[in-house]
């Protein structure tokens, strides 16, 4: 499989018409005053680069957040489709990177994707990692660190 991922964290991101529209991109640290802390919004912007031989096929992208010890961090604790007491630890997207008529044989196709997590609960300081998998294989680990803010 020839799929590569470029990824970043942002305050807000949206994929529209083959482009990413982004606000507040490029951070990797969250400063908190107390624990547990709630980060109101975390957006992940991804550019999925699909090789010629992997176009015209379905691909699954899945994202989860884990601590530096490998523990899964809940991404959704309430909302539509989430039963009380349950949490969602992984979010995903399925797409087909089609070969448009102007794509030359051998070219790579780029597919923009965004994921947004609202009200992310962070219960300890230290390292975290956004794990991005494409078709079940880890394509990228995006680091994030939580630190105490100076008073």
PDB file of C-alpha atoms in Angstrom:
ATOM      1  CA  UNK A   1       0.000   0.000   0.000  1.00  0.00           C
ATOM      2  CA  UNK A   2       1.292   3.424  -0.957  1.00  0.00           C
ATOM      3  CA  UNK A   3      -0.492   5.844   1.373  1.00  0.00           C
ATOM      4  CA  UNK A   4       1.251   8.631   3.300  1.00  0.00           C
ATOM      5  CA  UNK A   5      -0.274  11.104   5.738  1.00  0.00           C
ATOM      6  CA  UNK A   6       0.639  14.705   6.509  1.00  0.00           C
ATOM      7  CA  UNK A   7      -1.069  15.771   9.749  1.00  0.00           C
ATOM      8  CA  UNK A   8      -1.291  18.676  12.195  1.00  0.00           C
ATOM      9  CA  UNK A   9      -3.302  19.877  15.187  1.00  0.00           C
ATOM     10  CA  UNK A  10      -5.402  23.024  14.939  1.00  0.00           C
ATOM     11  CA  UNK A  11      -8.106  24.974  16.721  1.00  0.00           C
ATOM     12  CA  UNK A  12     -10.472  24.444  13.808  1.00  0.00           C
ATOM     13  CA  UNK A  13     -10.266  22.670  10.451  1.00  0.00           C
ATOM     14  CA  UNK A  14     -12.673  21.775   7.684  1.00  0.00           C
ATOM     15  CA  UNK A  15     -12.263  19.897   4.406  1.00  0.00           C
ATOM     16  CA  UNK A  16     -14.297  21.410   1.563  1.00  0.00           C
ATOM     17  CA  UNK A  17     -13.919  20.987  -2.179  1.00  0.00           C
ATOM     18  CA  UNK A  18     -10.587  19.194  -1.990  1.00  0.00           C
ATOM     19  CA  UNK A  19      -8.996  21.819   0.286  1.00  0.00           C
ATOM     20  CA  UNK A  20      -8.353  22.256   4.017  1.00  0.00           C
ATOM     21  CA  UNK A  21      -9.591  25.448   5.685  1.00  0.00           C
ATOM     22  CA  UNK A  22      -7.725  25.859   8.966  1.00  0.00           C
ATOM     23  CA  UNK A  23      -7.515  28.214  11.970  1.00  0.00           C
ATOM     24  CA  UNK A  24      -4.835  28.114  14.649  1.00  0.00           C
ATOM     25  CA  UNK A  25      -2.725  25.285  13.214  1.00  0.00           C
ATOM     26  CA  UNK A  26       0.627  23.916  14.241  1.00  0.00           C
ATOM     27  CA  UNK A  27       0.444  23.604  18.026  1.00  0.00           C
ATOM     28  CA  UNK A  28       1.394  20.508  19.999  1.00  0.00           C
ATOM     29  CA  UNK A  29       1.075  21.649  23.617  1.00  0.00           C
ATOM     30  CA  UNK A  30      -1.927  22.280  25.870  1.00  0.00           C
ATOM     31  CA  UNK A  31      -1.328  24.348  29.021  1.00  0.00           C
ATOM     32  CA  UNK A  32      -3.771  23.639  31.857  1.00  0.00           C
ATOM     33  CA  UNK A  33      -4.302  25.174  35.303  1.00  0.00           C
ATOM     34  CA  UNK A  34      -5.879  22.132  36.976  1.00  0.00           C
ATOM     35  CA  UNK A  35      -6.767  18.509  36.285  1.00  0.00           C
ATOM     36  CA  UNK A  36      -8.896  17.155  34.868  1.00  0.00           C
ATOM     37  CA  UNK A  37      -8.876  19.805  32.146  1.00  0.00           C
ATOM     38  CA  UNK A  38     -11.268  20.179  29.237  1.00  0.00           C
ATOM     39  CA  UNK A  39      -9.887  21.293  25.879  1.00  0.00           C
ATOM     40  CA  UNK A  40     -12.905  22.835  24.174  1.00  0.00           C
ATOM     41  CA  UNK A  41     -11.860  21.850  20.663  1.00  0.00           C
ATOM     42  CA  UNK A  42      -9.080  19.916  18.982  1.00  0.00           C
ATOM     43  CA  UNK A  43      -9.063  19.585  15.211  1.00  0.00           C
ATOM     44  CA  UNK A  44      -6.817  17.268  13.245  1.00  0.00           C
ATOM     45  CA  UNK A  45      -6.060  18.230   9.676  1.00  0.00           C
ATOM     46  CA  UNK A  46      -4.857  15.450   7.403  1.00  0.00           C
ATOM     47  CA  UNK A  47      -3.690  15.269   3.836  1.00  0.00           C
ATOM     48  CA  UNK A  48      -3.819  11.648   2.738  1.00  0.00           C
ATOM     49  CA  UNK A  49      -1.520  11.037  -0.233  1.00  0.00           C
ATOM     50  CA  UNK A  50      -2.657   7.924  -2.106  1.00  0.00           C
ATOM     51  CA  UNK A  51      -0.345   6.290  -4.643  1.00  0.00           C
ATOM     52  CA  UNK A  52      -1.544   5.525  -8.170  1.00  0.00           C
ATOM     53  CA  UNK A  53      -2.000   1.800  -7.469  1.00  0.00           C
ATOM     54  CA  UNK A  54      -4.151   2.533  -4.400  1.00  0.00           C
ATOM     55  CA  UNK A  55      -6.585   4.906  -6.135  1.00  0.00           C
ATOM     56  CA  UNK A  56     -10.104   3.812  -7.101  1.00  0.00           C
ATOM     57  CA  UNK A  57     -10.289   1.722  -3.908  1.00  0.00           C
ATOM     58  CA  UNK A  58     -11.912   2.292  -0.504  1.00  0.00           C
ATOM     59  CA  UNK A  59      -9.639   3.322   2.341  1.00  0.00           C
ATOM     60  CA  UNK A  60     -10.395   3.648   6.048  1.00  0.00           C
ATOM     61  CA  UNK A  61      -8.767   6.292   8.231  1.00  0.00           C
ATOM     62  CA  UNK A  62      -9.064   5.875  11.994  1.00  0.00           C
ATOM     63  CA  UNK A  63      -7.784   8.164  14.721  1.00  0.00           C
ATOM     64  CA  UNK A  64      -7.416   7.635  18.446  1.00  0.00           C
ATOM     65  CA  UNK A  65      -5.579   9.410  21.246  1.00  0.00           C
ATOM     66  CA  UNK A  66      -3.373   7.559  23.677  1.00  0.00           C
ATOM     67  CA  UNK A  67      -1.243   8.498  26.657  1.00  0.00           C
ATOM     68  CA  UNK A  68       2.511   8.007  26.690  1.00  0.00           C
ATOM     69  CA  UNK A  69       1.779   4.714  28.497  1.00  0.00           C
ATOM     70  CA  UNK A  70      -0.436   3.557  25.623  1.00  0.00           C
ATOM     71  CA  UNK A  71      -3.778   3.980  27.441  1.00  0.00           C
ATOM     72  CA  UNK A  72      -6.700   4.950  25.199  1.00  0.00           C
ATOM     73  CA  UNK A  73      -8.198   8.397  25.895  1.00  0.00           C
ATOM     74  CA  UNK A  74     -11.991   8.718  25.425  1.00  0.00           C
ATOM     75  CA  UNK A  75     -12.804  11.126  22.587  1.00  0.00           C
ATOM     76  CA  UNK A  76     -16.589  11.307  22.950  1.00  0.00           C
ATOM     77  CA  UNK A  77     -18.394  10.888  26.257  1.00  0.00           C
ATOM     78  CA  UNK A  78     -21.877  12.040  25.290  1.00  0.00           C
ATOM     79  CA  UNK A  79     -23.926  12.893  22.242  1.00  0.00           C
ATOM     80  CA  UNK A  80     -25.900  11.273  19.434  1.00  0.00           C
ATOM     81  CA  UNK A  81     -25.303   7.545  19.194  1.00  0.00           C
ATOM     82  CA  UNK A  82     -23.459   7.317  22.525  1.00  0.00           C
ATOM     83  CA  UNK A  83     -25.334   5.390  25.185  1.00  0.00           C
ATOM     84  CA  UNK A  84     -25.090   6.817  28.742  1.00  0.00           C
ATOM     85  CA  UNK A  85     -22.012   5.420  30.449  1.00  0.00           C
ATOM     86  CA  UNK A  86     -20.308   4.493  27.152  1.00  0.00           C
ATOM     87  CA  UNK A  87     -17.473   6.359  25.477  1.00  0.00           C
ATOM     88  CA  UNK A  88     -16.016   6.444  21.979  1.00  0.00           C
ATOM     89  CA  UNK A  89     -12.276   5.960  21.803  1.00  0.00           C
ATOM     90  CA  UNK A  90     -11.759   6.074  18.046  1.00  0.00           C
ATOM     91  CA  UNK A  91     -13.203   8.070  15.166  1.00  0.00           C
ATOM     92  CA  UNK A  92     -12.945   7.289  11.482  1.00  0.00           C
ATOM     93  CA  UNK A  93     -13.625   8.141   7.867  1.00  0.00           C
ATOM     94  CA  UNK A  94     -13.940   6.041   4.711  1.00  0.00           C
ATOM     95  CA  UNK A  95     -13.054   7.440   1.291  1.00  0.00           C
ATOM     96  CA  UNK A  96     -12.224   6.483  -2.277  1.00  0.00           C
ATOM     97  CA  UNK A  97      -9.329   8.348  -3.887  1.00  0.00           C
ATOM     98  CA  UNK A  98     -10.608   8.467  -7.436  1.00  0.00           C
ATOM     99  CA  UNK A  99      -8.483   8.997 -10.530  1.00  0.00           C
ATOM    100  CA  UNK A 100      -9.670  12.228 -12.119  1.00  0.00           C
ATOM    101  CA  UNK A 101      -9.202  12.543 -15.884  1.00  0.00           C
ATOM    102  CA  UNK A 102      -6.274  14.972 -15.527  1.00  0.00           C
ATOM    103  CA  UNK A 103      -4.295  12.670 -13.204  1.00  0.00           C
ATOM    104  CA  UNK A 104      -1.327  11.224 -15.065  1.00  0.00           C
ATOM    105  CA  UNK A 105      -0.390   7.548 -14.649  1.00  0.00           C
ATOM    106  CA  UNK A 106       1.858   7.234 -11.605  1.00  0.00           C
ATOM    107  CA  UNK A 107       0.658  10.463  -9.953  1.00  0.00           C
ATOM    108  CA  UNK A 108      -0.363  10.618  -6.306  1.00  0.00           C
ATOM    109  CA  UNK A 109      -3.889  11.673  -5.360  1.00  0.00           C
ATOM    110  CA  UNK A 110      -4.322  13.908  -2.280  1.00  0.00           C
ATOM    111  CA  UNK A 111      -7.447  13.607  -0.122  1.00  0.00           C
ATOM    112  CA  UNK A 112      -8.011  16.194   2.660  1.00  0.00           C
ATOM    113  CA  UNK A 113      -9.666  14.952   5.864  1.00  0.00           C
ATOM    114  CA  UNK A 114     -10.475  16.611   9.173  1.00  0.00           C
ATOM    115  CA  UNK A 115     -11.534  15.284  12.554  1.00  0.00           C
ATOM    116  CA  UNK A 116     -12.836  17.522  15.331  1.00  0.00           C
ATOM    117  CA  UNK A 117     -13.087  16.526  18.988  1.00  0.00           C
ATOM    118  CA  UNK A 118     -15.065  18.817  21.293  1.00  0.00           C
ATOM    119  CA  UNK A 119     -14.692  18.919  25.081  1.00  0.00           C
ATOM    120  CA  UNK A 120     -11.689  16.589  25.233  1.00  0.00           C
ATOM    121  CA  UNK A 121     -11.024  15.617  28.861  1.00  0.00           C
ATOM    122  CA  UNK A 122      -7.326  15.495  29.728  1.00  0.00           C
ATOM    123  CA  UNK A 123      -6.736  13.922  33.119  1.00  0.00           C
ATOM    124  CA  UNK A 124      -2.970  14.095  33.462  1.00  0.00           C
ATOM    125  CA  UNK A 125       0.052  16.088  32.352  1.00  0.00           C
ATOM    126  CA  UNK A 126       2.620  14.494  30.075  1.00  0.00           C
ATOM    127  CA  UNK A 127       2.830  13.105  26.585  1.00  0.00           C
ATOM    128  CA  UNK A 128      -0.032  12.009  24.388  1.00  0.00           C
ATOM    129  CA  UNK A 129      -0.070  10.723  20.836  1.00  0.00           C
ATOM    130  CA  UNK A 130      -2.739  10.984  18.146  1.00  0.00           C
ATOM    131  CA  UNK A 131      -2.454   7.672  16.308  1.00  0.00           C
ATOM    132  CA  UNK A 132      -3.590   7.793  12.677  1.00  0.00           C
ATOM    133  CA  UNK A 133      -4.189   4.488  10.936  1.00  0.00           C
ATOM    134  CA  UNK A 134      -4.933   3.949   7.248  1.00  0.00           C
ATOM    135  CA  UNK A 135      -6.433   0.582   6.364  1.00  0.00           C
ATOM    136  CA  UNK A 136      -5.400  -0.778   9.754  1.00  0.00           C
ATOM    137  CA  UNK A 137      -1.742   0.259   9.532  1.00  0.00           C
ATOM    138  CA  UNK A 138      -0.260   3.098  11.584  1.00  0.00           C
ATOM    139  CA  UNK A 139       0.522   5.874   9.117  1.00  0.00           C
ATOM    140  CA  UNK A 140       1.402   8.646  11.564  1.00  0.00           C
ATOM    141  CA  UNK A 141       1.808   9.435  15.258  1.00  0.00           C
ATOM    142  CA  UNK A 142       1.150  13.076  16.036  1.00  0.00           C
ATOM    143  CA  UNK A 143       2.560  14.085  19.451  1.00  0.00           C
ATOM    144  CA  UNK A 144       0.762  16.343  21.926  1.00  0.00           C
ATOM    145  CA  UNK A 145       1.935  17.371  25.395  1.00  0.00           C
ATOM    146  CA  UNK A 146      -0.126  18.591  28.349  1.00  0.00           C
ATOM    147  CA  UNK A 147       1.683  20.843  30.828  1.00  0.00           C
ATOM    148  CA  UNK A 148       0.728  22.947  33.840  1.00  0.00           C
ATOM    149  CA  UNK A 149       0.449  26.641  32.962  1.00  0.00           C
ATOM    150  CA  UNK A 150       2.563  29.083  34.914  1.00  0.00           C
ATOM    151  CA  UNK A 151       0.442  30.968  37.422  1.00  0.00           C
TER     152      UNK A 151
END
